[in-house]
PDB file of C-alpha atoms in Angstrom:
ATOM      1  CA  MET F 355      -1.883 -16.020   3.075  1.00 95.00           C
ATOM      2  CA  ASN F 356      -1.658 -16.808   6.592  1.00 95.00           C
ATOM      3  CA  SER F 357      -4.118 -15.461   9.376  1.00 96.00           C
ATOM      4  CA  PHE F 358      -3.584 -12.068  11.480  1.00 96.00           C
ATOM      5  CA  VAL F 359      -4.981 -10.160  14.487  1.00 96.00           C
ATOM      6  CA  ARG F 360      -5.129  -6.835  13.491  1.00 96.00           C
ATOM      7  CA  ASN F 361      -4.495  -3.882  15.867  1.00 97.00           C
ATOM      8  CA  ALA F 362      -6.177  -1.074  16.481  1.00 98.00           C
ATOM      9  CA  PRO F 363      -6.957   1.759  14.625  1.00 98.00           C
ATOM     10  CA  PRO F 364      -4.753   4.796  14.424  1.00 98.00           C
ATOM     11  CA  ASN F 365      -5.309   7.855  15.399  1.00 97.00           C
ATOM     12  CA  CYS F 366      -6.218   9.499  12.574  1.00 98.00           C
ATOM     13  CA  LEU F 367      -9.576   7.419  11.720  1.00 98.00           C
ATOM     14  CA  THR F 368     -10.804   7.237  15.547  1.00 97.00           C
ATOM     15  CA  ASN F 369     -10.128  11.042  17.015  1.00 97.00           C
ATOM     16  CA  ILE F 370     -13.473  12.317  17.756  1.00 96.00           C
ATOM     17  CA  ILE F 371     -14.901  15.619  15.797  1.00 93.00           C
ATOM     18  CA  ALA F 372     -17.390  17.379  15.984  1.00 91.00           C
ATOM     19  CA  GLY F 373     -18.594  14.446  18.129  1.00 93.00           C
ATOM     20  CA  GLU F 374     -18.091  12.061  15.813  1.00 96.00           C
ATOM     21  CA  GLN F 375     -14.835   9.549  15.218  1.00 98.00           C
ATOM     22  CA  ILE F 376     -12.770  10.688  11.822  1.00 98.00           C
ATOM     23  CA  PHE F 377     -13.623   7.176   9.888  1.00 98.00           C
ATOM     24  CA  ILE F 378     -17.886   7.812  10.621  1.00 97.00           C
ATOM     25  CA  ARG F 379     -17.690  11.371   9.590  1.00 97.00           C
ATOM     26  CA  LYS F 380     -15.592  10.838   6.559  1.00 97.00           C
ATOM     27  CA  GLY F 381     -17.242   7.558   5.692  1.00 97.00           C
ATOM     28  CA  ARG F 382     -20.438  10.034   4.915  1.00 97.00           C
ATOM     29  CA  SER F 383     -18.753  12.265   3.123  1.00 96.00           C
ATOM     30  CA  TRP F 384     -17.278  10.109   0.260  1.00 96.00           C
ATOM     31  CA  LYS F 385     -20.891   7.920   0.492  1.00 97.00           C
ATOM     32  CA  ASN F 386     -22.087  10.988  -0.442  1.00 96.00           C
ATOM     33  CA  GLU F 387     -20.152  12.113  -2.782  1.00 95.00           C
ATOM     34  CA  TYR F 388     -20.034   8.949  -4.710  1.00 95.00           C
ATOM     35  CA  GLU F 389     -23.716   8.616  -4.760  1.00 94.00           C
ATOM     36  CA  LEU F 390     -24.166  12.150  -6.523  1.00 94.00           C
ATOM     37  CA  ASN F 391     -21.023  11.661  -8.863  1.00 92.00           C
ATOM     38  CA  GLY F 392     -19.792   8.133  -9.553  1.00 89.00           C
ATOM     39  CA  ASN F 393     -16.650   9.210  -9.105  1.00 91.00           C
ATOM     40  CA  ALA F 394     -14.619   6.492  -8.030  1.00 90.00           C
ATOM     41  CA  ASN F 395     -11.195   9.239  -8.856  1.00 91.00           C
ATOM     42  CA  ASN F 396     -12.504  11.773  -6.530  1.00 93.00           C
ATOM     43  CA  PHE F 397     -11.866   9.643  -2.821  1.00 96.00           C
ATOM     44  CA  SER F 398      -8.677  11.347  -1.013  1.00 96.00           C
ATOM     45  CA  TRP F 399      -7.198   9.506   2.141  1.00 97.00           C
ATOM     46  CA  GLY F 400      -6.106  13.572   2.953  1.00 96.00           C
ATOM     47  CA  THR F 401      -4.072  14.870   6.006  1.00 96.00           C
ATOM     48  CA  PHE F 402      -3.872  14.235   9.504  1.00 96.00           C
ATOM     49  CA  GLU F 403      -2.199  17.085  11.631  1.00 93.00           C
ATOM     50  CA  TYR F 404      -0.430  17.812   8.565  1.00 94.00           C
ATOM     51  CA  GLN F 405       0.967  14.271   7.870  1.00 95.00           C
ATOM     52  CA  SER F 406      -0.913  11.703   4.856  1.00 95.00           C
ATOM     53  CA  ARG F 407      -3.604  10.038   6.556  1.00 96.00           C
ATOM     54  CA  ALA F 408      -2.721   7.228   4.317  1.00 96.00           C
ATOM     55  CA  ARG F 409       1.118   7.112   5.539  1.00 94.00           C
ATOM     56  CA  LEU F 410      -0.174   6.228   8.990  1.00 97.00           C
ATOM     57  CA  ILE F 411      -2.998   4.300   8.052  1.00 97.00           C
ATOM     58  CA  VAL F 412       0.420   2.206   6.207  1.00 95.00           C
ATOM     59  CA  ASN F 413       2.411   2.698   9.056  1.00 95.00           C
ATOM     60  CA  GLN F 414      -0.080   0.839  11.388  1.00 97.00           C
ATOM     61  CA  LEU F 415      -1.136  -2.006   9.457  1.00 96.00           C
ATOM     62  CA  SER F 416       2.448  -2.597   8.887  1.00 95.00           C
ATOM     63  CA  LEU F 417       2.770  -3.090  12.519  1.00 96.00           C
ATOM     64  CA  VAL F 418       0.411  -6.434  12.118  1.00 95.00           C
ATOM     65  CA  SER F 419       2.571  -7.514   9.224  1.00 95.00           C
ATOM     66  CA  ILE F 420       5.922  -6.461   9.786  1.00 94.00           C
ATOM     67  CA  SER F 421       5.451  -4.562   6.405  1.00 93.00           C
ATOM     68  CA  HIS F 422       3.737  -7.361   4.240  1.00 95.00           C
ATOM     69  CA  CYS F 423       1.173  -7.725   2.059  1.00 95.00           C
ATOM     70  CA  PHE F 424      -1.664  -8.962   3.610  1.00 96.00           C
ATOM     71  CA  TYR F 425      -3.005 -11.157   1.207  1.00 97.00           C
ATOM     72  CA  CYS F 426       0.020 -12.716  -0.796  1.00 96.00           C
ATOM     73  CA  ASP F 427       2.415 -11.323   1.617  1.00 96.00           C
ATOM     74  CA  ALA F 428       5.067  -9.809  -0.700  1.00 94.00           C
ATOM     75  CA  LYS F 429       7.195  -7.896   1.449  1.00 90.00           C
ATOM     76  CA  TRP F 430       8.146  -4.279  -0.188  1.00 76.00           C
ATOM     77  CA  VAL F 431      11.502  -2.532   0.845  1.00 52.00           C
ATOM     78  CA  GLN F 432       9.622   0.947   1.552  1.00 47.00           C
ATOM     79  CA  TYR F 433      11.599   2.687  -0.819  1.00 43.00           C
ATOM     80  CA  GLY F 434      12.062   0.591  -3.567  1.00 50.00           C
ATOM     81  CA  HIS F 435      10.178  -1.651  -6.544  1.00 55.00           C
ATOM     82  CA  ILE F 436       7.456  -2.290  -4.361  1.00 61.00           C
ATOM     83  CA  LYS F 437       4.792   0.038  -2.762  1.00 77.00           C
ATOM     84  CA  PRO F 438       2.787  -0.653   0.143  1.00 87.00           C
ATOM     85  CA  GLU F 439      -0.999   0.117  -0.549  1.00 93.00           C
ATOM     86  CA  ILE F 440      -4.216   0.433   0.868  1.00 96.00           C
ATOM     87  CA  ASP F 441      -6.676  -2.017  -0.027  1.00 96.00           C
ATOM     88  CA  HIS F 442     -10.532  -2.042   0.714  1.00 97.00           C
ATOM     89  CA  TYR F 443     -11.203  -5.467   1.350  1.00 97.00           C
ATOM     90  CA  CYS F 444     -15.074  -4.674   0.590  1.00 97.00           C
ATOM     91  CA  PRO F 445     -14.739  -2.125  -2.168  1.00 96.00           C
ATOM     92  CA  LYS F 446     -15.406   1.955  -1.769  1.00 96.00           C
ATOM     93  CA  THR F 447     -17.309   1.441  -4.007  1.00 95.00           C
ATOM     94  CA  LYS F 448     -19.499  -0.801  -3.234  1.00 95.00           C
ATOM     95  CA  ARG F 449     -19.786   0.578   0.147  1.00 95.00           C
ATOM     96  CA  PRO F 450     -18.833   3.605   0.449  1.00 96.00           C
ATOM     97  CA  PHE F 451     -19.483   4.375   4.752  1.00 96.00           C
ATOM     98  CA  LYS F 452     -17.067   1.390   4.827  1.00 97.00           C
ATOM     99  CA  ALA F 453     -14.427   3.687   3.099  1.00 97.00           C
ATOM    100  CA  TYR F 454     -12.278   4.579   6.352  1.00 98.00           C
ATOM    101  CA  TYR F 455     -13.046   1.576   7.986  1.00 98.00           C
ATOM    102  CA  TYR F 456     -10.403   0.280  10.117  1.00 98.00           C
ATOM    103  CA  PRO F 457     -11.468  -3.506   9.116  1.00 98.00           C
ATOM    104  CA  ASN F 458     -11.968  -3.061   5.945  1.00 98.00           C
ATOM    105  CA  LEU F 459      -8.697  -1.941   5.302  1.00 98.00           C
ATOM    106  CA  PHE F 460      -5.823  -3.866   3.955  1.00 97.00           C
ATOM    107  CA  LEU F 461      -1.903  -3.523   3.531  1.00 96.00           C
ATOM    108  CA  SER F 462      -1.865  -4.664   0.163  1.00 95.00           C
ATOM    109  CA  CYS F 463       0.978  -5.390  -2.809  1.00 92.00           C
ATOM    110  CA  GLY F 464       0.644  -3.416  -6.041  1.00 91.00           C
ATOM    111  CA  SER F 465      -0.177  -7.036  -7.369  1.00 92.00           C
ATOM    112  CA  CYS F 466      -2.873  -8.068  -5.223  1.00 94.00           C
ATOM    113  CA  ASN F 467      -4.312  -4.785  -5.126  1.00 94.00           C
ATOM    114  CA  GLY F 468      -3.993  -4.562  -9.226  1.00 94.00           C
ATOM    115  CA  TYR F 469      -5.828  -7.978  -8.919  1.00 96.00           C
ATOM    116  CA  LYS F 470      -8.494  -7.517  -7.454  1.00 96.00           C
ATOM    117  CA  GLY F 471      -9.610  -4.142  -8.324  1.00 93.00           C
ATOM    118  CA  ASN F 472     -13.116  -3.257  -7.674  1.00 93.00           C
ATOM    119  CA  LYS F 473     -14.208  -7.652  -7.775  1.00 93.00           C
ATOM    120  CA  PHE F 474     -16.027  -8.475  -4.504  1.00 93.00           C
ATOM    121  CA  SER F 475     -17.858 -11.234  -2.890  1.00 93.00           C
ATOM    122  CA  ARG F 476     -18.616 -12.531  -0.331  1.00 92.00           C
ATOM    123  CA  ASN F 477     -16.628 -15.812  -0.645  1.00 96.00           C
ATOM    124  CA  LEU F 478     -13.554 -13.429  -0.958  1.00 97.00           C
ATOM    125  CA  LEU F 479     -11.973 -14.927   2.582  1.00 98.00           C
ATOM    126  CA  LYS F 480     -11.056 -12.544   4.773  1.00 97.00           C
ATOM    127  CA  PHE F 481      -7.297 -13.620   6.250  1.00 97.00           C
ATOM    128  CA  ASP F 482      -8.324 -11.623   9.633  1.00 97.00           C
ATOM    129  CA  SER F 483     -10.830 -13.792  10.448  1.00 96.00           C
ATOM    130  CA  PRO F 484     -11.448 -15.545  13.672  1.00 95.00           C
ATOM    131  CA  ASN F 485     -12.284 -18.586  11.871  1.00 94.00           C
ATOM    132  CA  TYR F 486      -9.887 -18.809   8.902  1.00 98.00           C
ATOM    133  CA  SER F 487      -6.774 -20.420   8.801  1.00 98.00           C
ATOM    134  CA  PHE F 488      -4.925 -21.566   5.528  1.00 98.00           C
ATOM    135  CA  ASP F 489      -4.683 -25.229   6.073  1.00 98.00           C
ATOM    136  CA  ASP F 490      -8.340 -25.135   6.859  1.00 98.00           C
ATOM    137  CA  TYR F 491      -8.891 -24.157   2.743  1.00 98.00           C
ATOM    138  CA  PHE F 492      -5.149 -24.864   1.200  1.00 98.00           C
ATOM    139  CA  PHE F 493      -1.884 -27.057   0.108  1.00 98.00           C
ATOM    140  CA  ILE F 494       0.644 -25.864  -1.850  1.00 98.00           C
ATOM    141  CA  ASP F 495       1.788 -27.638  -4.410  1.00 98.00           C
ATOM    142  CA  PHE F 496       5.895 -27.284  -3.724  1.00 97.00           C
ATOM    143  CA  GLU F 497       6.351 -29.058  -7.613  1.00 97.00           C
ATOM    144  CA  SER F 498       5.203 -25.842  -9.647  1.00 98.00           C
ATOM    145  CA  GLY F 499       5.056 -23.139  -6.394  1.00 98.00           C
ATOM    146  CA  LYS F 500       0.967 -23.223  -6.679  1.00 98.00           C
ATOM    147  CA  ILE F 501      -1.742 -22.915  -4.109  1.00 98.00           C
ATOM    148  CA  ARG F 502      -3.846 -25.643  -4.299  1.00 98.00           C
ATOM    149  CA  VAL F 503      -7.685 -26.004  -2.951  1.00 98.00           C
ATOM    150  CA  ARG F 504      -8.273 -28.821  -0.696  1.00 98.00           C
ATOM    151  CA  THR F 505     -10.067 -31.276  -2.410  1.00 97.00           C
ATOM    152  CA  ASP F 506     -11.758 -32.619   0.779  1.00 98.00           C
ATOM    153  CA  ILE F 507     -13.647 -29.759   2.345  1.00 98.00           C
ATOM    154  CA  PRO F 508     -17.260 -28.547   2.233  1.00 97.00           C
ATOM    155  CA  ILE F 509     -17.988 -27.099  -1.228  1.00 97.00           C
ATOM    156  CA  GLU F 510     -18.724 -23.822  -0.222  1.00 97.00           C
ATOM    157  CA  ASN F 511     -15.154 -23.721   1.694  1.00 98.00           C
ATOM    158  CA  ARG F 512     -13.551 -25.078  -1.962  1.00 98.00           C
ATOM    159  CA  TYR F 513     -16.017 -22.288  -4.178  1.00 98.00           C
ATOM    160  CA  SER F 514     -14.485 -19.947  -1.267  1.00 98.00           C
ATOM    161  CA  ALA F 515     -11.006 -20.845  -2.010  1.00 98.00           C
ATOM    162  CA  ARG F 516     -10.711 -20.926  -5.916  1.00 98.00           C
ATOM    163  CA  TYR F 517     -12.757 -17.245  -5.630  1.00 98.00           C
ATOM    164  CA  THR F 518      -9.855 -16.108  -3.195  1.00 98.00           C
ATOM    165  CA  LEU F 519      -7.127 -17.634  -5.312  1.00 98.00           C
ATOM    166  CA  THR F 520      -8.992 -16.283  -8.764  1.00 98.00           C
ATOM    167  CA  VAL F 521      -9.631 -12.662  -7.486  1.00 97.00           C
ATOM    168  CA  LEU F 522      -6.058 -12.188  -5.915  1.00 98.00           C
ATOM    169  CA  GLY F 523      -4.324 -13.573  -8.537  1.00 97.00           C
ATOM    170  CA  ILE F 524      -2.026 -15.824  -6.302  1.00 98.00           C
ATOM    171  CA  ASN F 525      -1.392 -18.100  -9.034  1.00 98.00           C
ATOM    172  CA  LYS F 526      -0.743 -15.885 -12.028  1.00 97.00           C
ATOM    173  CA  ASP F 527       1.627 -15.216 -14.178  1.00 93.00           C
ATOM    174  CA  ALA F 528       5.171 -15.454 -12.689  1.00 95.00           C
ATOM    175  CA  ARG F 529       3.997 -15.275  -9.152  1.00 96.00           C
ATOM    176  CA  PRO F 530       4.632 -19.293  -8.539  1.00 98.00           C
ATOM    177  CA  GLU F 531       8.099 -19.203  -9.842  1.00 97.00           C
ATOM    178  CA  THR F 532       8.803 -16.427  -8.135  1.00 96.00           C
ATOM    179  CA  ARG F 533       7.728 -18.042  -4.957  1.00 97.00           C
ATOM    180  CA  LEU F 534       9.985 -20.867  -5.888  1.00 97.00           C
ATOM    181  CA  GLU F 535      13.031 -18.930  -6.266  1.00 96.00           C
ATOM    182  CA  GLU F 536      12.323 -17.206  -2.996  1.00 96.00           C
ATOM    183  CA  LEU F 537      12.093 -20.698  -1.313  1.00 97.00           C
ATOM    184  CA  ALA F 538      15.417 -21.724  -2.951  1.00 96.00           C
ATOM    185  CA  ASN F 539      16.972 -18.090  -1.550  1.00 95.00           C
ATOM    186  CA  PHE F 540      15.351 -19.121   2.167  1.00 95.00           C
ATOM    187  CA  GLU F 541      17.112 -22.392   1.951  1.00 95.00           C
ATOM    188  CA  SER F 542      20.500 -21.465   1.105  1.00 95.00           C
ATOM    189  CA  ALA F 543      21.241 -18.558   3.524  1.00 94.00           C
ATOM    190  CA  ALA F 544      22.334 -18.462   5.947  1.00 92.00           C
ATOM    191  CA  ASN F 545      20.619 -16.170   7.726  1.00 91.00           C
ATOM    192  CA  LYS F 546      17.017 -18.082   7.868  1.00 91.00           C
ATOM    193  CA  GLU F 547      14.738 -15.381  10.467  1.00 93.00           C
ATOM    194  CA  LEU F 548      11.777 -15.509   8.634  1.00 94.00           C
ATOM    195  CA  GLN F 549      10.287 -12.368   9.038  1.00 94.00           C
ATOM    196  CA  ARG F 550      13.013 -11.304   6.363  1.00 92.00           C
ATOM    197  CA  TYR F 551      11.439 -12.970   3.344  1.00 95.00           C
ATOM    198  CA  ASN F 552       8.329 -12.731   1.338  1.00 95.00           C
ATOM    199  CA  PHE F 553       5.563 -15.573   1.242  1.00 97.00           C
ATOM    200  CA  ARG F 554       6.751 -16.643   5.107  1.00 97.00           C
ATOM    201  CA  TYR F 555       3.387 -18.693   4.874  1.00 97.00           C
ATOM    202  CA  PHE F 556       5.099 -20.638   2.072  1.00 97.00           C
ATOM    203  CA  LEU F 557       8.301 -21.523   3.449  1.00 97.00           C
ATOM    204  CA  GLU F 558       7.584 -22.156   6.310  1.00 96.00           C
ATOM    205  CA  ARG F 559       5.221 -25.626   5.211  1.00 95.00           C
ATOM    206  CA  CYS F 560       9.252 -26.736   2.351  1.00 90.00           C
TER     207      CYS F 560
END
């Protein structure tokens, strides 16, 4: 949930085909198809130079967060039980033309992607916004492991913070307990290199 600075988009989205960048060309194609049949399951990342475009995008996004989820900051083992996914910050069914637009693509764990689904409003905080800072909206309850909304901020900011926590499922199910378990692992470990752990924003504020 920390802020981050996005890197340049990969070539598989920006190369020029017939005078247009790929993300524009494919975005228009998807928009036309979705408006025609309304079936989001027909969406495909496709390939680029015989490689999976999804994998190329994941690789580029991973450089930003060092392979952590852009939302909850879970870190995955590439071939382990957590798989990286690409989430559309603004869903591809609501803004089809942005389906391949790099600033709209977020590296996500399956949990955050599943909780968020097709839900979206302008109140969803965008963690790569230059105006976003975790500490401007949230604080951590280290007793429960939950992320809480600050009460001393403007009401519209409180609403955005609450909406973001709800949509991403940040405090749902066993997620708070998982953060506390990671904190215990971190505190007892000899190697405290932060990038090795889940929930870096949580650990660095303990």
